[in-house]
PDB file of C-alpha atoms in Angstrom:
ATOM      1  CA  GLU A   1      22.530   5.884   7.866  1.00 96.00           C
ATOM      2  CA  VAL A   2      18.917   5.487   6.953  1.00 97.00           C
ATOM      3  CA  GLN A   3      17.754   1.981   8.461  1.00 98.00           C
ATOM      4  CA  LEU A   4      14.448   0.246   9.590  1.00 98.00           C
ATOM      5  CA  VAL A   5      14.724  -3.048  11.829  1.00 98.00           C
ATOM      6  CA  GLU A   6      11.867  -5.262  12.478  1.00 98.00           C
ATOM      7  CA  SER A   7      12.441  -7.420  15.583  1.00 98.00           C
ATOM      8  CA  GLY A   8       9.555  -9.648  17.025  1.00 98.00           C
ATOM      9  CA  GLY A   9       9.124 -12.411  14.998  1.00 98.00           C
ATOM     10  CA  GLY A  10       9.445 -16.245  15.807  1.00 98.00           C
ATOM     11  CA  LEU A  11       7.113 -19.126  16.481  1.00 98.00           C
ATOM     12  CA  VAL A  12       3.772 -18.701  17.707  1.00 98.00           C
ATOM     13  CA  GLN A  13       0.458 -21.287  17.955  1.00 98.00           C
ATOM     14  CA  PRO A  14      -2.240 -20.898  15.569  1.00 98.00           C
ATOM     15  CA  GLY A  15      -4.749 -18.244  17.130  1.00 97.00           C
ATOM     16  CA  ARG A  16      -2.430 -16.417  19.199  1.00 98.00           C
ATOM     17  CA  SER A  17      -1.080 -12.655  18.639  1.00 98.00           C
ATOM     18  CA  LEU A  18       2.077 -11.116  17.897  1.00 98.00           C
ATOM     19  CA  ARG A  19       3.199  -7.372  17.249  1.00 98.00           C
ATOM     20  CA  LEU A  20       6.276  -6.847  15.289  1.00 98.00           C
ATOM     21  CA  PRO A  21       7.956  -3.402  16.016  1.00 98.00           C
ATOM     22  CA  CYS A  22       9.888  -1.522  13.415  1.00 98.00           C
ATOM     23  CA  ALA A  23      12.412   1.008  14.703  1.00 98.00           C
ATOM     24  CA  GLY A  24      13.743   3.691  12.259  1.00 98.00           C
ATOM     25  CA  SER A  25      16.871   5.711  11.993  1.00 98.00           C
ATOM     26  CA  GLY A  26      18.721   7.928  10.289  1.00 98.00           C
ATOM     27  CA  PHE A  27      15.626   9.752   9.306  1.00 98.00           C
ATOM     28  CA  THR A  28      12.839  12.027  10.626  1.00 98.00           C
ATOM     29  CA  PHE A  29      10.497   9.215  11.144  1.00 98.00           C
ATOM     30  CA  GLY A  30       7.292  11.140  11.965  1.00 97.00           C
ATOM     31  CA  ASN A  31       7.549  12.711   8.027  1.00 96.00           C
ATOM     32  CA  PHE A  32       7.244   9.250   6.615  1.00 97.00           C
ATOM     33  CA  ALA A  33       4.423   6.934   5.820  1.00 97.00           C
ATOM     34  CA  LEU A  34       5.428   3.460   6.548  1.00 98.00           C
ATOM     35  CA  SER A  35       4.543   0.270   5.351  1.00 98.00           C
ATOM     36  CA  TRP A  36       4.615  -3.360   5.906  1.00 98.00           C
ATOM     37  CA  TYR A  37       4.930  -6.529   3.432  1.00 98.00           C
ATOM     38  CA  ARG A  38       5.419 -10.287   3.451  1.00 98.00           C
ATOM     39  CA  GLN A  39       6.715 -12.645   1.953  1.00 98.00           C
ATOM     40  CA  ALA A  40       5.587 -16.817   2.352  1.00 98.00           C
ATOM     41  CA  PRO A  41       7.996 -19.254   1.971  1.00 97.00           C
ATOM     42  CA  GLY A  42       8.825 -19.306  -1.707  1.00 96.00           C
ATOM     43  CA  LYS A  43       6.292 -17.009  -2.948  1.00 97.00           C
ATOM     44  CA  GLY A  44       6.063 -13.893  -3.998  1.00 98.00           C
ATOM     45  CA  LEU A  45       5.897  -9.943  -2.236  1.00 98.00           C
ATOM     46  CA  GLU A  46       2.331  -9.211  -0.603  1.00 98.00           C
ATOM     47  CA  TRP A  47       1.504  -5.906   0.750  1.00 98.00           C
ATOM     48  CA  VAL A  48      -0.113  -6.032   4.259  1.00 98.00           C
ATOM     49  CA  GLY A  49      -0.694  -2.464   4.955  1.00 97.00           C
ATOM     50  CA  PHE A  50       0.637   1.149   5.782  1.00 97.00           C
ATOM     51  CA  ILE A  51       0.144   3.856   7.718  1.00 97.00           C
ATOM     52  CA  ARG A  52       0.036   7.650   6.807  1.00 95.00           C
ATOM     53  CA  SER A  53       2.515   9.911   8.603  1.00 96.00           C
ATOM     54  CA  LYS A  54       0.520  12.552  11.021  1.00 95.00           C
ATOM     55  CA  ALA A  55       0.596  15.407   8.280  1.00 94.00           C
ATOM     56  CA  TYR A  56      -1.563  13.347   6.337  1.00 93.00           C
ATOM     57  CA  GLY A  57      -3.796  12.070   9.283  1.00 94.00           C
ATOM     58  CA  GLY A  58      -1.763   9.154  10.678  1.00 95.00           C
ATOM     59  CA  SER A  59      -4.544   7.053   9.446  1.00 95.00           C
ATOM     60  CA  ALA A  60      -4.000   3.237   8.123  1.00 96.00           C
ATOM     61  CA  GLU A  61      -5.036   1.203   5.294  1.00 95.00           C
ATOM     62  CA  TYR A  62      -5.078  -2.982   4.922  1.00 97.00           C
ATOM     63  CA  ALA A  63      -5.259  -5.644   2.579  1.00 97.00           C
ATOM     64  CA  ALA A  64      -9.005  -6.588   2.611  1.00 96.00           C
ATOM     65  CA  SER A  65      -8.019 -10.261   3.385  1.00 94.00           C
ATOM     66  CA  LEU A  66      -6.187  -9.035   6.598  1.00 94.00           C
ATOM     67  CA  GLU A  67      -8.607  -6.155   7.829  1.00 85.00           C
ATOM     68  CA  GLY A  68      -9.915  -6.904  10.900  1.00 89.00           C
ATOM     69  CA  ARG A  69      -6.802  -9.174  12.226  1.00 97.00           C
ATOM     70  CA  PHE A  70      -3.876  -7.121  11.372  1.00 98.00           C
ATOM     71  CA  SER A  71      -3.256  -3.051  12.319  1.00 98.00           C
ATOM     72  CA  ILE A  72      -0.496  -0.956  12.171  1.00 98.00           C
ATOM     73  CA  SER A  73       0.292   1.707  14.448  1.00 98.00           C
ATOM     74  CA  ARG A  74       3.238   4.523  15.453  1.00 98.00           C
ATOM     75  CA  ASP A  75       5.087   5.905  17.865  1.00 98.00           C
ATOM     76  CA  ASP A  76       7.203   8.960  16.202  1.00 98.00           C
ATOM     77  CA  SER A  77       8.487   9.938  19.570  1.00 98.00           C
ATOM     78  CA  ASN A  78      10.579   6.649  19.648  1.00 98.00           C
ATOM     79  CA  SER A  79      10.667   6.151  15.813  1.00 98.00           C
ATOM     80  CA  ILE A  80       9.152   2.689  16.109  1.00 98.00           C
ATOM     81  CA  ALA A  81       5.902   1.540  14.159  1.00 98.00           C
ATOM     82  CA  TYR A  82       3.908  -1.710  14.851  1.00 98.00           C
ATOM     83  CA  LEU A  83       2.271  -4.487  13.377  1.00 98.00           C
ATOM     84  CA  GLN A  84       0.020  -5.986  15.518  1.00 98.00           C
ATOM     85  CA  MET A  85      -1.366  -9.686  14.638  1.00 98.00           C
ATOM     86  CA  ASN A  86      -4.407 -11.242  15.518  1.00 98.00           C
ATOM     87  CA  SER A  87      -5.793 -14.679  15.444  1.00 97.00           C
ATOM     88  CA  LEU A  88      -2.788 -15.814  13.547  1.00 98.00           C
ATOM     89  CA  LYS A  89      -3.065 -18.712  10.920  1.00 97.00           C
ATOM     90  CA  ALA A  90      -0.549 -20.843   9.376  1.00 98.00           C
ATOM     91  CA  GLU A  91      -1.060 -18.941   6.262  1.00 97.00           C
ATOM     92  CA  ASP A  92       0.391 -15.934   8.195  1.00 98.00           C
ATOM     93  CA  THR A  93       3.807 -18.022   8.025  1.00 98.00           C
ATOM     94  CA  ALA A  94       6.139 -15.634   6.253  1.00 98.00           C
ATOM     95  CA  VAL A  95       9.018 -13.118   6.482  1.00 98.00           C
ATOM     96  CA  TYR A  96       7.432  -9.681   7.379  1.00 98.00           C
ATOM     97  CA  TYR A  97       9.165  -6.415   6.284  1.00 98.00           C
ATOM     98  CA  CYS A  98       9.023  -2.888   7.203  1.00 98.00           C
ATOM     99  CA  THR A  99       9.345  -0.320   4.656  1.00 98.00           C
ATOM    100  CA  ARG A 100       9.749   3.533   4.277  1.00 98.00           C
ATOM    101  CA  GLN A 101       6.768   4.596   1.595  1.00 97.00           C
ATOM    102  CA  ILE A 102       7.470   7.958  -0.251  1.00 95.00           C
ATOM    103  CA  THR A 103       4.232   9.643  -1.205  1.00 92.00           C
ATOM    104  CA  ILE A 104       3.484  12.683  -2.907  1.00 88.00           C
ATOM    105  CA  PHE A 105       0.135  14.665  -1.227  1.00 84.00           C
ATOM    106  CA  GLY A 106      -0.369  11.437   0.839  1.00 81.00           C
ATOM    107  CA  VAL A 107      -0.514   9.079  -2.563  1.00 86.00           C
ATOM    108  CA  ALA A 108       1.759   6.381  -1.986  1.00 87.00           C
ATOM    109  CA  MET A 109       4.170   6.418  -4.645  1.00 93.00           C
ATOM    110  CA  TYR A 110       7.641   3.887  -3.725  1.00 96.00           C
ATOM    111  CA  MET A 111       9.200   2.196  -1.216  1.00 97.00           C
ATOM    112  CA  ASP A 112      12.724   3.415  -0.857  1.00 97.00           C
ATOM    113  CA  VAL A 113      13.891   1.630   2.473  1.00 98.00           C
ATOM    114  CA  TRP A 114      13.460  -2.011   3.298  1.00 98.00           C
ATOM    115  CA  GLY A 115      14.276  -3.718   6.399  1.00 98.00           C
ATOM    116  CA  LYS A 116      15.853  -7.005   6.661  1.00 98.00           C
ATOM    117  CA  GLY A 117      12.692  -8.624   7.822  1.00 98.00           C
ATOM    118  CA  THR A 118      11.603 -10.716  10.432  1.00 98.00           C
ATOM    119  CA  THR A 119      10.598 -14.449  10.315  1.00 98.00           C
ATOM    120  CA  VAL A 120       6.871 -15.407  11.930  1.00 98.00           C
ATOM    121  CA  ILE A 121       6.050 -19.405  12.121  1.00 98.00           C
ATOM    122  CA  VAL A 122       2.390 -19.869  12.752  1.00 98.00           C
ATOM    123  CA  SER A 123       2.381 -23.539  13.953  1.00 97.00           C
ATOM    124  CA  SER A 124       1.176 -25.695  16.943  1.00 96.00           C
TER     125      SER A 124
ATOM    126  CA  ASP B   1      -7.767  -5.032  -7.488  1.00 97.00           C
ATOM    127  CA  ILE B   2      -5.076  -4.457  -9.872  1.00 98.00           C
ATOM    128  CA  GLN B   3      -3.533  -7.599 -11.172  1.00 98.00           C
ATOM    129  CA  MET B   4       0.357  -7.686 -12.054  1.00 98.00           C
ATOM    130  CA  THR B   5       1.297 -10.029 -14.681  1.00 98.00           C
ATOM    131  CA  GLN B   6       4.653 -10.343 -15.245  1.00 98.00           C
ATOM    132  CA  SER B   7       6.597 -12.145 -18.019  1.00 98.00           C
ATOM    133  CA  PRO B   8       8.998 -14.132 -18.244  1.00 98.00           C
ATOM    134  CA  SER B   9       8.680 -15.912 -14.905  1.00 98.00           C
ATOM    135  CA  SER B  10      12.328 -17.111 -15.230  1.00 98.00           C
ATOM    136  CA  LEU B  11      15.204 -16.756 -17.675  1.00 97.00           C
ATOM    137  CA  SER B  12      18.554 -17.675 -18.194  1.00 97.00           C
ATOM    138  CA  ALA B  13      21.093 -15.446 -19.222  1.00 97.00           C
ATOM    139  CA  SER B  14      24.787 -14.889 -19.860  1.00 96.00           C
ATOM    140  CA  VAL B  15      27.270 -12.084 -18.252  1.00 96.00           C
ATOM    141  CA  GLY B  16      26.813  -9.438 -21.133  1.00 97.00           C
ATOM    142  CA  ASP B  17      23.364  -9.808 -22.393  1.00 97.00           C
ATOM    143  CA  ARG B  18      20.957  -7.832 -22.817  1.00 98.00           C
ATOM    144  CA  VAL B  19      17.572  -8.959 -20.535  1.00 98.00           C
ATOM    145  CA  THR B  20      13.795  -7.395 -20.700  1.00 98.00           C
ATOM    146  CA  ILE B  21      11.140  -7.973 -18.149  1.00 98.00           C
ATOM    147  CA  THR B  22       7.574  -7.438 -19.078  1.00 98.00           C
ATOM    148  CA  CYS B  23       4.891  -6.335 -16.136  1.00 98.00           C
ATOM    149  CA  ARG B  24       1.307  -6.090 -17.831  1.00 98.00           C
ATOM    150  CA  ALA B  25      -1.309  -4.758 -15.602  1.00 98.00           C
ATOM    151  CA  SER B  26      -4.961  -5.132 -15.300  1.00 98.00           C
ATOM    152  CA  GLN B  27      -5.813  -1.851 -15.898  1.00 98.00           C
ATOM    153  CA  ARG B  28      -4.132   1.493 -16.849  1.00 97.00           C
ATOM    154  CA  ILE B  29      -2.139   2.537 -13.823  1.00 96.00           C
ATOM    155  CA  SER B  30      -0.487   5.811 -15.306  1.00 95.00           C
ATOM    156  CA  SER B  31       2.984   5.887 -14.330  1.00 94.00           C
ATOM    157  CA  TYR B  32       2.708   4.285 -10.952  1.00 96.00           C
ATOM    158  CA  LEU B  33       5.074   1.626 -11.554  1.00 97.00           C
ATOM    159  CA  ASN B  34       8.035   0.476  -9.560  1.00 98.00           C
ATOM    160  CA  TRP B  35      10.804  -2.353  -9.878  1.00 98.00           C
ATOM    161  CA  TYR B  36      12.524  -4.087  -7.157  1.00 98.00           C
ATOM    162  CA  GLN B  37      15.407  -6.646  -6.727  1.00 98.00           C
ATOM    163  CA  GLN B  38      15.641  -9.587  -4.555  1.00 98.00           C
ATOM    164  CA  LYS B  39      18.473 -11.600  -3.942  1.00 98.00           C
ATOM    165  CA  SER B  40      18.170 -14.799  -1.976  1.00 96.00           C
ATOM    166  CA  GLY B  41      17.581 -14.423   1.313  1.00 96.00           C
ATOM    167  CA  LYS B  42      17.788 -10.612   1.331  1.00 98.00           C
ATOM    168  CA  ALA B  43      14.961  -8.127   1.410  1.00 98.00           C
ATOM    169  CA  PRO B  44      13.601  -6.490  -1.898  1.00 98.00           C
ATOM    170  CA  GLU B  45      15.721  -3.116  -3.113  1.00 98.00           C
ATOM    171  CA  LEU B  46      14.194  -0.447  -5.219  1.00 98.00           C
ATOM    172  CA  LEU B  47      15.368  -0.082  -8.347  1.00 98.00           C
ATOM    173  CA  ILE B  48      13.307   2.098 -10.417  1.00 98.00           C
ATOM    174  CA  TYR B  49      10.439   4.218  -9.530  1.00 97.00           C
ATOM    175  CA  GLY B  50       7.953   6.085 -11.072  1.00 96.00           C
ATOM    176  CA  THR B  51       8.156   3.925 -14.601  1.00 97.00           C
ATOM    177  CA  SER B  52      11.447   4.903 -15.462  1.00 97.00           C
ATOM    178  CA  SER B  53      13.422   6.986 -12.220  1.00 97.00           C
ATOM    179  CA  LEU B  54      16.383   5.203 -11.523  1.00 98.00           C
ATOM    180  CA  LYS B  55      17.104   4.988  -7.845  1.00 97.00           C
ATOM    181  CA  SER B  56      20.028   6.966  -6.667  1.00 96.00           C
ATOM    182  CA  GLY B  57      23.479   4.656  -6.697  1.00 97.00           C
ATOM    183  CA  VAL B  58      21.658   1.987  -8.944  1.00 98.00           C
ATOM    184  CA  PRO B  59      23.688   1.575 -11.949  1.00 98.00           C
ATOM    185  CA  SER B  60      22.830   2.879 -15.287  1.00 98.00           C
ATOM    186  CA  ARG B  61      22.637  -0.453 -17.127  1.00 98.00           C
ATOM    187  CA  PHE B  62      19.131  -0.659 -15.287  1.00 98.00           C
ATOM    188  CA  SER B  63      16.661   1.216 -17.135  1.00 98.00           C
ATOM    189  CA  GLY B  64      12.436   1.218 -17.327  1.00 98.00           C
ATOM    190  CA  SER B  65      10.077   2.322 -19.305  1.00 98.00           C
ATOM    191  CA  GLY B  66       6.199   1.895 -20.672  1.00 97.00           C
ATOM    192  CA  SER B  67       3.048   3.374 -19.667  1.00 92.00           C
ATOM    193  CA  GLY B  68      -0.912   2.987 -19.301  1.00 92.00           C
ATOM    194  CA  THR B  69      -0.563  -1.288 -18.858  1.00 98.00           C
ATOM    195  CA  GLU B  70       2.678  -2.132 -20.270  1.00 98.00           C
ATOM    196  CA  PHE B  71       5.984  -1.614 -18.880  1.00 98.00           C
ATOM    197  CA  ILE B  72       9.712  -2.919 -19.238  1.00 98.00           C
ATOM    198  CA  LEU B  73      12.608  -3.194 -16.918  1.00 98.00           C
ATOM    199  CA  THR B  74      15.726  -3.555 -19.168  1.00 98.00           C
ATOM    200  CA  ILE B  75      19.229  -4.456 -17.986  1.00 98.00           C
ATOM    201  CA  SER B  76      21.606  -3.701 -20.893  1.00 98.00           C
ATOM    202  CA  SER B  77      24.241  -5.600 -20.013  1.00 97.00           C
ATOM    203  CA  LEU B  78      23.836  -8.209 -17.365  1.00 97.00           C
ATOM    204  CA  GLN B  79      26.245  -8.547 -14.398  1.00 97.00           C
ATOM    205  CA  PRO B  80      26.869 -11.163 -12.229  1.00 95.00           C
ATOM    206  CA  GLU B  81      25.339  -9.321  -9.527  1.00 96.00           C
ATOM    207  CA  ASP B  82      22.430  -8.893 -11.494  1.00 97.00           C
ATOM    208  CA  PHE B  83      21.339 -12.529 -10.978  1.00 94.00           C
ATOM    209  CA  ALA B  84      18.402 -12.409  -8.832  1.00 98.00           C
ATOM    210  CA  THR B  85      14.744 -11.797  -8.649  1.00 98.00           C
ATOM    211  CA  TYR B  86      12.825  -8.870 -10.003  1.00 98.00           C
ATOM    212  CA  TYR B  87       9.221  -7.821  -9.230  1.00 98.00           C
ATOM    213  CA  CYS B  88       7.294  -5.145 -10.514  1.00 98.00           C
ATOM    214  CA  GLN B  89       4.539  -3.158  -8.190  1.00 98.00           C
ATOM    215  CA  GLN B  90       1.882  -0.493  -8.981  1.00 98.00           C
ATOM    216  CA  THR B  91       1.338   2.213  -6.385  1.00 97.00           C
ATOM    217  CA  TYR B  92      -1.856   3.584  -8.318  1.00 96.00           C
ATOM    218  CA  SER B  93      -4.480   2.160  -5.996  1.00 95.00           C
ATOM    219  CA  THR B  94      -4.827   0.194  -3.112  1.00 95.00           C
ATOM    220  CA  PRO B  95      -4.300  -2.703  -2.483  1.00 96.00           C
ATOM    221  CA  LEU B  96      -0.704  -2.271  -3.632  1.00 97.00           C
ATOM    222  CA  THR B  97       0.102  -5.249  -5.907  1.00 98.00           C
ATOM    223  CA  PHE B  98       3.034  -7.008  -7.392  1.00 98.00           C
ATOM    224  CA  GLY B  99       3.852  -9.020 -10.384  1.00 98.00           C
ATOM    225  CA  GLY B 100       4.659 -12.822  -9.424  1.00 98.00           C
ATOM    226  CA  GLY B 101       8.200 -12.113 -10.165  1.00 98.00           C
ATOM    227  CA  THR B 102      11.102 -13.186 -12.583  1.00 98.00           C
ATOM    228  CA  ARG B 103      13.810 -15.159 -11.654  1.00 98.00           C
ATOM    229  CA  VAL B 104      17.097 -14.128 -13.705  1.00 98.00           C
ATOM    230  CA  GLU B 105      19.232 -17.226 -13.281  1.00 97.00           C
ATOM    231  CA  PHE B 106      22.989 -17.924 -14.770  1.00 92.00           C
ATOM    232  CA  LYS B 107      22.931 -19.763 -18.265  1.00 90.00           C
TER     233      LYS B 107
END
């Protein structure tokens, strides 16, 4: 079964950092781009960013409002992607989802597999 | 950034009803339009990609159409398990953006 599992969420104080792992299984992890989304309580979906597969350079793109604080990396040997979140703010409180991103010639097309999400609460 | 506008934001319908949800893009996005279903407390799930391609395993009562800037999700005969929130998403350019969602509720 193709699966993505996020972890690492929890309660964190403003200004602190948190790293969210996303473990993949049931598919060749390194062949796919991975993306992160978030959903604040009672709100809609927001794109955080994605990381390309190594075949397309392994580079990442981010939502402009998050670039500089958030970064995405990947460890294909262990089938894990990471979302590093620094200088966290109250408005970063959300459920964070990891997804498998289908691309064609490196262009993002759609997200066909979603993890169950992990909840991050930023509060003192 | 490409703005995605969904309408209505919510609707009430009965089992067996035909339901249509519209998604408008602020600029042309070719066919780079996807639809997701999200049930309460769960992760979103892909329904339709590339405007009109049904994800494997998704019931055929779901269909998508449109082009350019206007897109439609149709549920031909609403079933009890279809009560959920539906989101459209454009992947024409980054930032990848979503519509605000359409909540389908039981009448």
